[in-house]
CSV table of C-alpha atoms and ligand atoms in Angstrom, one decimal:
chain,number,residue,atom,x,y,z
A,1,MET,CA,38.2,32.9,37.1
A,2,SER,CA,37.2,29.3,36.6
A,3,ARG,CA,34.9,27.5,39.1
A,4,PRO,CA,36.5,25.3,41.7
A,5,ILE,CA,36.6,21.6,40.7
A,6,TYR,CA,36.1,19.0,43.4
A,7,VAL,CA,37.0,15.4,43.4
A,8,THR,CA,33.2,14.8,43.0
A,9,ARG,CA,30.0,16.7,42.7
A,10,PRO,CA,26.6,15.1,43.4
A,11,HIS,CA,24.4,14.7,40.4
A,12,LEU,CA,21.3,16.9,40.8
A,13,PRO,CA,18.4,16.8,38.4
A,14,PRO,CA,16.4,20.0,37.7
A,15,LEU,CA,14.6,21.0,40.8
A,16,GLU,CA,11.2,21.0,39.0
A,17,GLU,CA,11.5,17.3,38.5
A,18,PHE,CA,11.6,16.7,42.2
A,19,LEU,CA,8.6,18.8,43.1
A,20,PRO,CA,5.9,16.2,42.2
A,21,TYR,CA,7.6,13.7,44.5
A,22,LEU,CA,7.5,16.2,47.3
A,23,GLU,CA,3.8,17.0,46.7
A,24,SER,CA,3.0,13.3,46.8
A,25,ILE,CA,4.8,13.0,50.2
A,26,TRP,CA,3.0,16.1,51.5
A,27,GLU,CA,-0.3,14.6,50.4
A,28,SER,CA,0.3,11.2,52.0
A,29,GLY,CA,1.6,12.6,55.3
A,30,GLN,CA,3.9,9.6,55.5
A,31,LEU,CA,7.4,10.9,56.0
A,32,THR,CA,9.4,7.8,57.1
A,33,ASN,CA,9.1,4.3,58.5
A,34,GLY,CA,8.7,2.4,55.2
A,35,GLY,CA,6.3,4.6,53.3
A,36,PRO,CA,5.3,4.3,49.6
A,37,MET,CA,8.5,6.0,48.3
A,38,HIS,CA,10.7,3.7,50.3
A,39,GLN,CA,8.8,0.6,49.1
A,40,ARG,CA,9.0,1.8,45.5
A,41,LEU,CA,12.8,2.6,45.7
A,42,GLU,CA,13.6,-0.8,47.3
A,43,GLN,CA,11.9,-2.6,44.4
A,44,ALA,CA,13.2,-0.3,41.7
A,45,LEU,CA,16.8,-0.7,42.9
A,46,ALA,CA,16.5,-4.5,43.2
A,47,ASP,CA,15.3,-4.5,39.6
A,48,TYR,CA,18.0,-2.1,38.4
A,49,LEU,CA,20.8,-3.8,40.2
A,50,GLY,CA,19.7,-7.3,39.3
A,51,VAL,CA,19.3,-8.6,42.8
A,52,GLU,CA,16.3,-10.1,44.6
A,53,HIS,CA,16.6,-9.0,48.2
A,54,LEU,CA,17.6,-5.4,48.9
A,55,SER,CA,16.9,-3.3,52.1
A,56,LEU,CA,17.4,0.4,52.2
A,57,VAL,CA,19.3,2.0,55.2
A,58,GLY,CA,20.0,5.5,56.4
A,59,ASN,CA,23.7,5.4,55.2
A,60,GLY,CA,26.4,3.0,54.2
A,61,THR,CA,28.0,3.0,57.7
A,62,LEU,CA,24.7,1.9,59.3
A,63,GLY,CA,24.4,-0.7,56.6
A,64,LEU,CA,27.8,-2.2,57.6
A,65,ILE,CA,26.9,-2.1,61.3
A,66,ILE,CA,23.5,-3.7,60.7
A,67,ALA,CA,25.0,-6.3,58.3
A,68,LEU,CA,27.5,-7.5,60.9
A,69,GLN,CA,24.7,-7.7,63.5
A,70,ALA,CA,22.5,-9.6,61.1
A,71,LEU,CA,25.1,-12.4,60.8
A,72,ASP,CA,26.0,-12.2,64.5
A,73,ILE,CA,29.6,-11.6,63.7
A,74,ARG,CA,32.0,-11.6,66.7
A,75,GLY,CA,35.7,-11.9,67.5
A,76,GLU,CA,38.1,-11.0,64.7
A,77,VAL,CA,37.3,-9.9,61.1
A,78,ILE,CA,39.9,-9.6,58.4
A,79,THR,CA,39.6,-6.4,56.5
A,80,THR,CA,41.6,-3.9,54.3
A,81,PRO,CA,43.5,-0.9,55.6
A,82,TYR,CA,43.0,0.8,52.2
A,83,SER,CA,39.5,2.1,52.5
A,84,PHE,CA,37.4,4.9,54.0
A,85,VAL,CA,37.6,4.7,57.8
A,86,ALA,CA,33.9,3.7,58.1
A,87,THR,CA,34.8,0.1,57.0
A,88,ALA,CA,36.8,-0.5,60.2
A,89,HIS,CA,34.6,1.7,62.4
A,90,ALA,CA,31.6,-0.6,61.6
A,91,LEU,CA,33.5,-3.5,63.2
A,92,ARG,CA,34.5,-1.5,66.3
A,93,TRP,CA,30.9,-0.3,66.8
A,94,ASN,CA,30.0,-4.0,67.0
A,95,GLY,CA,32.9,-4.8,69.5
A,96,ILE,CA,34.7,-6.7,66.7
A,97,GLU,CA,38.5,-6.5,66.3
A,98,PRO,CA,39.6,-5.6,62.8
A,99,VAL,CA,42.6,-7.6,61.6
A,100,PHE,CA,44.4,-5.8,58.7
A,101,ALA,CA,45.7,-7.7,55.7
A,102,ASP,CA,47.6,-6.2,52.7
A,103,ILE,CA,46.1,-5.4,49.3
A,104,ASP,CA,46.9,-6.6,45.8
A,105,PRO,CA,48.8,-3.7,44.2
A,106,GLN,CA,47.0,-4.2,40.9
A,107,THR,CA,43.5,-3.9,42.2
A,108,PHE,CA,43.9,-2.1,45.6
A,109,ASN,CA,41.6,-4.8,47.0
A,110,LEU,CA,42.5,-7.4,49.7
A,111,ASP,CA,45.0,-10.0,48.5
A,112,PRO,CA,43.5,-13.4,49.1
A,113,ALA,CA,46.8,-15.0,50.1
A,114,ARG,CA,47.2,-12.3,52.8
A,115,ILE,CA,43.7,-13.0,54.0
A,116,GLU,CA,44.4,-16.7,54.5
A,117,ALA,CA,47.7,-15.9,56.3
A,118,ALA,CA,45.8,-13.6,58.8
A,119,ILE,CA,43.3,-16.2,59.9
A,120,THR,CA,43.4,-17.2,63.6
A,121,PRO,CA,41.0,-19.3,65.8
A,122,ALA,CA,39.2,-16.0,66.6
A,123,THR,CA,38.4,-15.2,62.9
A,124,THR,CA,34.7,-15.3,62.1
A,125,ALA,CA,34.4,-13.3,58.9
A,126,ILE,CA,36.1,-11.3,56.1
A,127,LEU,CA,35.1,-7.7,55.3
A,128,PRO,CA,36.6,-6.9,51.9
A,129,VAL,CA,36.0,-3.6,50.0
A,130,HIS,CA,35.4,-3.4,46.2
A,131,CYS,CA,37.8,-0.4,46.2
A,132,TYR,CA,37.0,2.3,43.5
A,133,GLY,CA,34.3,-0.2,42.3
A,134,THR,CA,36.9,-2.7,41.1
A,135,PRO,CA,35.7,-6.2,41.9
A,136,CYS,CA,37.5,-8.1,44.6
A,137,ALA,CA,38.9,-11.6,43.9
A,138,VAL,CA,35.5,-12.9,44.8
A,139,GLU,CA,36.0,-16.6,43.8
A,140,ALA,CA,39.3,-16.9,45.8
A,141,ILE,CA,37.8,-15.1,48.8
A,142,GLU,CA,34.8,-17.4,48.8
A,143,ALA,CA,37.0,-20.5,48.5
A,144,ILE,CA,38.9,-19.3,51.6
A,145,ALA,CA,35.7,-18.6,53.5
A,146,GLN,CA,34.4,-22.1,52.7
A,147,ARG,CA,37.7,-23.7,53.7
A,148,HIS,CA,37.7,-21.9,57.1
A,149,GLY,CA,34.0,-21.6,57.8
A,150,LEU,CA,34.0,-17.8,57.6
A,151,ARG,CA,31.3,-15.4,56.6
A,152,VAL,CA,31.9,-12.7,53.9
A,153,ILE,CA,30.4,-9.2,54.0
A,154,TYR,CA,31.4,-7.0,51.0
A,155,ASP,CA,31.7,-3.3,51.6
A,156,ALA,CA,30.3,-2.4,48.2
A,157,ALA,CA,30.1,1.4,48.9
A,158,HIS,CA,31.9,2.1,45.6
A,159,ALA,CA,30.3,-0.6,43.5
A,160,PHE,CA,26.9,0.6,42.5
A,161,GLY,CA,25.9,-1.0,39.2
A,162,VAL,CA,29.2,-2.9,38.8
A,163,GLY,CA,28.8,-6.2,36.9
A,164,GLN,CA,31.0,-9.1,36.2
A,165,ARG,CA,30.4,-11.4,33.3
A,166,GLY,CA,26.9,-9.9,33.0
A,167,GLN,CA,26.0,-10.5,36.6
A,168,SER,CA,25.7,-8.1,39.5
A,169,LEU,CA,28.8,-8.1,41.7
A,170,LEU,CA,26.4,-7.7,44.7
A,171,LEU,CA,25.4,-11.4,44.5
A,172,HIS,CA,28.7,-12.5,46.0
A,173,GLY,CA,29.4,-13.1,49.6
A,174,ASP,CA,26.8,-13.5,52.5
A,175,LEU,CA,25.9,-9.8,52.3
A,176,SER,CA,26.9,-6.7,50.3
A,177,VAL,CA,26.5,-3.1,51.5
A,178,LEU,CA,26.1,-0.1,49.3
A,179,SER,CA,26.5,3.6,50.1
A,180,PHE,CA,24.2,6.2,48.5
A,181,HIS,CA,26.1,9.2,50.0
A,182,ALA,CA,26.1,12.5,48.1
A,183,THR,CA,29.6,11.7,46.8
A,184,LYS,CA,28.6,8.4,45.3
A,185,VAL,CA,27.7,7.3,41.7
A,186,PHE,CA,24.1,6.9,42.7
A,187,HIS,CA,23.0,9.0,45.7
A,188,THR,CA,20.0,9.8,47.9
A,189,PHE,CA,21.8,12.7,49.8
A,190,GLU,CA,22.5,10.2,52.6
A,191,GLY,CA,21.6,6.5,52.2
A,192,GLY,CA,22.6,3.0,51.6
A,193,ALA,CA,21.4,-0.5,51.1
A,194,ILE,CA,22.1,-4.1,52.1
A,195,VAL,CA,21.8,-6.9,49.6
A,196,SER,CA,20.8,-10.3,51.1
A,197,PRO,CA,20.8,-13.8,49.6
A,198,ASP,CA,17.4,-14.7,50.9
A,199,ALA,CA,14.1,-13.4,52.3
A,200,ARG,CA,14.9,-14.5,55.8
A,201,THR,CA,18.1,-12.5,56.1
A,202,LYS,CA,16.3,-9.5,54.5
A,203,GLU,CA,13.6,-9.8,57.2
A,204,ARG,CA,16.2,-10.0,60.0
A,205,ILE,CA,17.9,-6.9,58.5
A,206,GLU,CA,14.6,-5.0,58.4
A,207,HIS,CA,13.9,-5.8,62.0
A,208,LEU,CA,17.4,-4.6,63.0
A,209,ARG,CA,17.0,-1.3,61.1
A,210,ASN,CA,13.7,-0.5,62.9
A,211,PHE,CA,14.7,-1.0,66.5
A,212,GLY,CA,14.0,-4.8,66.3
A,213,TYR,CA,10.3,-4.2,65.9
A,214,VAL,CA,8.3,-6.9,64.2
A,215,ASP,CA,4.9,-5.5,65.1
A,216,GLU,CA,3.5,-3.0,67.6
A,217,THR,CA,4.2,-5.1,70.6
A,218,THR,CA,7.1,-7.4,69.5
A,219,VAL,CA,10.8,-6.6,69.5
A,220,VAL,CA,13.1,-9.5,68.5
A,221,SER,CA,16.5,-7.8,68.5
A,222,ALA,CA,18.4,-4.8,69.9
A,223,GLY,CA,17.9,-2.9,66.7
A,224,ILE,CA,18.8,0.6,65.8
A,225,ASN,CA,17.2,3.4,63.8
A,226,GLY,CA,18.7,2.6,60.4
A,227,LYS,CA,15.8,3.7,58.2
A,228,MET,CA,15.7,5.9,55.1
A,229,SER,CA,13.2,8.7,55.0
A,230,GLU,CA,10.5,9.3,52.3
A,231,VAL,CA,12.3,12.4,50.9
A,232,ASN,CA,15.6,10.5,50.5
A,233,SER,CA,13.8,7.5,48.9
A,234,ALA,CA,11.9,9.8,46.5
A,235,PHE,CA,15.1,11.5,45.5
A,236,GLY,CA,16.5,8.0,44.8
A,237,LEU,CA,13.6,7.2,42.5
A,238,LEU,CA,14.3,10.4,40.5
A,239,GLU,CA,18.1,9.7,40.4
A,240,LEU,CA,17.4,6.3,39.0
A,241,LYS,CA,15.9,7.9,35.9
A,242,HIS,CA,19.2,9.7,35.3
A,243,ILE,CA,21.6,7.0,36.3
A,244,ASP,CA,22.4,5.5,32.9
A,245,ALA,CA,23.3,8.9,31.5
A,246,ALA,CA,25.4,9.7,34.5
A,247,LEU,CA,27.3,6.4,34.2
A,248,ALA,CA,27.8,6.9,30.5
A,249,ARG,CA,29.3,10.4,31.1
A,250,ARG,CA,31.6,9.0,33.8
A,251,ARG,CA,32.9,6.3,31.4
A,252,GLU,CA,33.5,9.0,28.8
A,253,ILE,CA,35.6,11.1,31.3
A,254,ASP,CA,37.4,7.9,32.3
A,255,GLY,CA,38.3,7.4,28.7
A,256,LEU,CA,39.3,11.0,28.1
A,257,TYR,CA,41.7,11.0,31.1
A,258,ARG,CA,43.3,7.8,29.9
A,259,HIS,CA,43.8,9.2,26.4
A,260,LEU,CA,45.3,12.5,27.7
A,261,LEU,CA,47.5,10.9,30.4
A,262,ALA,CA,48.8,8.1,28.2
A,263,GLY,CA,52.6,8.1,28.1
A,264,MET,CA,53.0,11.0,30.6
A,265,PRO,CA,56.3,10.5,32.5
A,266,GLY,CA,55.8,9.5,36.2
A,267,ILE,CA,52.0,9.1,35.9
A,268,ARG,CA,50.2,5.7,35.7
A,269,CYS,CA,46.5,4.9,35.4
A,270,PRO,CA,46.5,1.7,37.5
A,271,LEU,CA,43.0,0.4,36.9
A,272,PRO,CA,41.6,-1.0,33.6
A,273,PRO,CA,39.2,1.3,31.7
A,274,ALA,CA,35.7,1.5,33.1
A,275,VAL,CA,34.1,-0.5,30.3
A,276,ASP,CA,32.7,-4.0,30.7
A,277,GLY,CA,30.6,-3.3,33.8
A,278,GLY,CA,32.9,-0.7,35.5
A,279,ASN,CA,31.2,2.3,37.0
A,280,ALA,CA,34.0,4.9,36.8
A,281,SER,CA,33.2,6.0,40.4
A,282,TYR,CA,36.8,7.2,41.0
A,283,PHE,CA,39.8,8.0,38.8
A,284,PRO,CA,42.9,7.1,40.8
A,285,ILE,CA,46.4,7.9,39.3
A,286,LEU,CA,49.7,6.7,40.6
A,287,VAL,CA,52.4,9.3,40.9
A,288,GLU,CA,55.6,7.4,40.6
A,289,PRO,CA,58.8,8.4,42.4
A,290,GLY,CA,61.3,10.2,40.2
A,291,PRO,CA,62.8,13.6,39.4
A,292,ARG,CA,59.5,15.4,39.2
A,293,PRO,CA,57.5,16.6,42.3
A,294,GLY,CA,55.7,13.7,44.0
A,295,ARG,CA,52.1,13.0,44.9
A,296,ASP,CA,51.7,15.4,47.7
A,297,ALA,CA,53.3,18.3,45.7
A,298,LEU,CA,50.9,17.5,42.8
A,299,TYR,CA,47.9,17.5,45.2
A,300,GLU,CA,49.0,21.0,46.5
A,301,ARG,CA,49.7,22.3,43.0
A,302,LEU,CA,46.2,21.3,41.8
A,303,LYS,CA,44.7,22.8,45.0
A,304,GLN,CA,46.4,26.2,44.3
A,305,HIS,CA,44.6,26.1,40.9
A,306,GLY,CA,41.2,25.4,42.5
A,307,ILE,CA,41.2,21.7,41.7
A,308,TYR,CA,40.5,19.6,44.8
A,309,ALA,CA,41.7,16.1,44.0
A,310,ARG,CA,41.8,13.7,47.0
A,311,ARG,CA,44.3,11.3,48.4
A,312,TYR,CA,41.8,8.4,48.8
A,313,PHE,CA,43.0,6.5,50.9
A,314,TYR,CA,45.6,8.3,52.9
A,315,PRO,CA,46.3,7.8,55.8
A,316,LEU,CA,45.7,4.1,55.9
A,317,ILE,CA,42.9,3.2,58.4
A,318,SER,CA,45.6,1.2,60.2
A,319,ASP,CA,47.6,4.4,60.7
A,320,PHE,CA,44.9,6.2,62.6
A,321,PRO,CA,45.7,6.1,66.4
A,322,VAL,CA,42.5,4.2,67.2
A,323,TYR,CA,43.6,1.2,65.0
A,324,ARG,CA,47.4,1.3,65.4
A,325,SER,CA,47.4,-1.5,67.9
A,326,SER,CA,45.0,-3.7,66.0
A,327,PRO,CA,46.5,-7.0,64.6
A,328,GLY,CA,48.3,-6.5,61.3
A,329,ALA,CA,48.3,-2.7,61.5
A,330,ALA,CA,52.1,-2.2,61.4
A,331,ARG,CA,53.2,-0.7,58.1
A,332,TYR,CA,55.8,-3.4,57.4
A,333,ASN,CA,52.8,-5.9,57.3
A,334,LEU,CA,51.1,-3.7,54.7
A,335,PRO,CA,53.7,-2.7,52.1
A,336,ASN,CA,51.3,-2.5,49.1
A,337,ALA,CA,48.7,-0.6,51.0
A,338,ALA,CA,51.4,1.8,52.4
A,339,LEU,CA,52.7,2.4,48.9
A,340,ALA,CA,49.3,3.1,47.5
A,341,ALA,CA,48.4,5.4,50.3
A,342,ASP,CA,51.6,7.4,49.6
A,343,SER,CA,51.3,7.5,45.8
A,344,VAL,CA,47.6,7.5,44.7
A,345,LEU,CA,45.7,10.7,43.8
A,346,CYS,CA,42.0,10.5,42.9
A,347,LEU,CA,41.3,13.0,40.1
A,348,PRO,CA,37.9,14.7,39.8
A,349,ILE,CA,35.3,12.6,38.1
A,350,TYR,CA,31.5,13.3,38.0
A,351,PRO,CA,28.9,13.8,35.2
A,352,ALA,CA,29.0,17.6,35.2
A,353,LEU,CA,32.7,17.8,34.7
A,354,THR,CA,33.4,19.2,31.2
A,355,ASP,CA,36.0,17.9,28.7
A,356,ALA,CA,37.7,21.4,28.9
A,357,GLU,CA,38.0,20.9,32.7
A,358,VAL,CA,39.6,17.5,32.2
A,359,GLN,CA,42.0,19.0,29.7
A,360,ARG,CA,42.9,21.7,32.2
A,361,ILE,CA,43.6,19.2,35.0
A,362,VAL,CA,45.8,17.1,32.8
A,363,GLN,CA,47.7,20.1,31.5
A,364,LEU,CA,48.5,21.1,35.1
A,365,ILE,CA,49.7,17.6,35.8
A,366,ALA,CA,51.8,17.6,32.6
A,367,ASP,CA,53.4,21.0,33.6
A,368,ARG,CA,54.2,20.0,37.1
B,401,T4K,N1,32.8,2.2,53.0
B,401,T4K,C1,33.5,2.8,52.0
B,401,T4K,C2,34.5,2.1,51.2
B,401,T4K,C3,33.3,4.2,51.8
B,401,T4K,O1,34.0,4.9,50.8
B,401,T4K,C4,32.3,4.9,52.5
B,401,T4K,C5,32.1,6.3,52.4
B,401,T4K,C6,31.6,4.1,53.5
B,401,T4K,C7,31.9,2.8,53.7
B,401,T4K,C8,30.5,4.8,54.3
B,401,T4K,O2,29.4,5.1,53.6
B,401,T4K,P1,28.4,6.4,54.1
B,401,T4K,O3,28.1,6.1,55.6
B,401,T4K,O4,29.2,7.6,53.9
B,401,T4K,O5,27.2,6.2,53.3
B,401,T4K,C9,33.5,11.1,51.5
B,401,T4K,C10,32.1,10.6,51.9
B,401,T4K,O6,31.6,11.4,53.0
B,401,T4K,C11,32.0,9.2,52.2
B,401,T4K,O7,30.7,8.8,52.0
B,401,T4K,C12,32.9,8.3,51.3
B,401,T4K,N2,32.9,7.0,51.6
B,401,T4K,C13,34.3,8.9,51.2
B,401,T4K,C14,35.1,8.1,50.3
B,401,T4K,O8,34.2,10.2,50.7
B,401,T4K,P2,35.0,12.9,52.5
B,401,T4K,O9,35.5,13.2,53.9
B,401,T4K,O10,36.0,12.9,51.4
B,401,T4K,O11,33.8,13.9,52.1
B,401,T4K,P3,33.9,15.5,51.7
B,401,T4K,O12,32.7,16.1,52.4
B,401,T4K,O13,35.2,16.0,51.9
B,401,T4K,O14,33.5,15.4,50.2
B,401,T4K,C15,34.4,15.2,49.1
B,401,T4K,C16,34.1,16.2,48.0
B,401,T4K,O15,32.8,16.1,47.5
B,401,T4K,C17,34.1,17.7,48.6
B,401,T4K,O16,35.4,18.2,48.4
B,401,T4K,C18,33.1,18.4,47.7
B,401,T4K,C19,32.2,17.3,47.2
B,401,T4K,N3,30.9,17.3,47.8
B,401,T4K,C20,30.7,16.7,49.0
B,401,T4K,C21,29.4,16.7,49.6
B,401,T4K,C22,29.1,16.0,50.9
B,401,T4K,C23,29.9,18.0,47.2
B,401,T4K,O17,30.1,18.7,46.1
B,401,T4K,N4,28.6,18.0,47.7
B,401,T4K,C24,28.4,17.4,48.9
B,401,T4K,O18,27.2,17.4,49.4
B,401,T4K,O19,34.2,11.5,52.6
């Protein structure tokens, strides 16, 4: 009986490698609130990602909530329906109305033309997602933002380590928010980070993530508990030692899938290969309509064989009852997103996945 294969499995280094970090935390007695592990991880991540100002947070969702607070975003924000539900939830938690615009079918990211068409006098910002780690049309989005005086916060939950023309993707927009959840390319069990353009914004974010405290007696904002603990930070430091090998293995798997799936009737690999700065965080395939069983039948078939692929992102965020009455949420307004939600299947991809397992998955797809 083969082991179950999930859409992802967290990378876990040998346990012995983590013990010295734990000993150090035990010795220091500092468990959270910006201790030495936290400080070291912030610096190490900023260096690794090629950014200057990075603030750790407890998870990506808190990161989005805090980022919106830091820029004092109100009113309406244009965002994508084709994402994990946390993207829109972060708006709602700030009392902001999400306005859904359609995606570009090539990239699964917000289509700049549809963003511009959705702007109203109440629009204050754009919240695009670098879906599956594919860069958004950053130049076009920034041009729109400038023309209309809007802020841009990138949900970069999938975009750890993604580069464009040798530069970090995280340098675009007013802020970028990463997720370090266990299912992500780089993880700290739970965690995330906000990348800021300057020291002042970073400082504001750091007050917000610590209840608004500046010092023992001064509170400057209605902040929240958005901190990362020392254990999570220490694990991040250890993970960073393994990240290049993990990314290399992901890219290998990405290449193997493409090779084995090439020319298979009814199956398309919609994204470019994860070379040139890609992080191979997901491996979406498009199951095209035709005589063979469709996407949902394939999803079920794989499940019967112990392979837990996922329909990221089905349903669309705009299809959930809490968002159905938001502006732009009707399916006729979002034809590309609706088609993607109904035809994409994300295949398992993670460093410990073996070539034989990839072959088995592809064989099951071929035999459907
Ligand atoms: N923005 C975007 C665009 C996002 O994708 C996300 C999160 C966020 C914002 C918010 O960031 P965080 O607040 O989460 O930091 C998962 C993750 O929970 C979620 O972080 C992620 N996006 C989303 C795309 O995927 P589920 O509901 O698919 O999780 P779950 O528990 O079904 O896990 C998927 C598979 O991973 C499981 O079948 C088995 C495997 N797994 C999972 C966990 C948690 C493991 O092997 N070990 C584990 O510990 O949402």
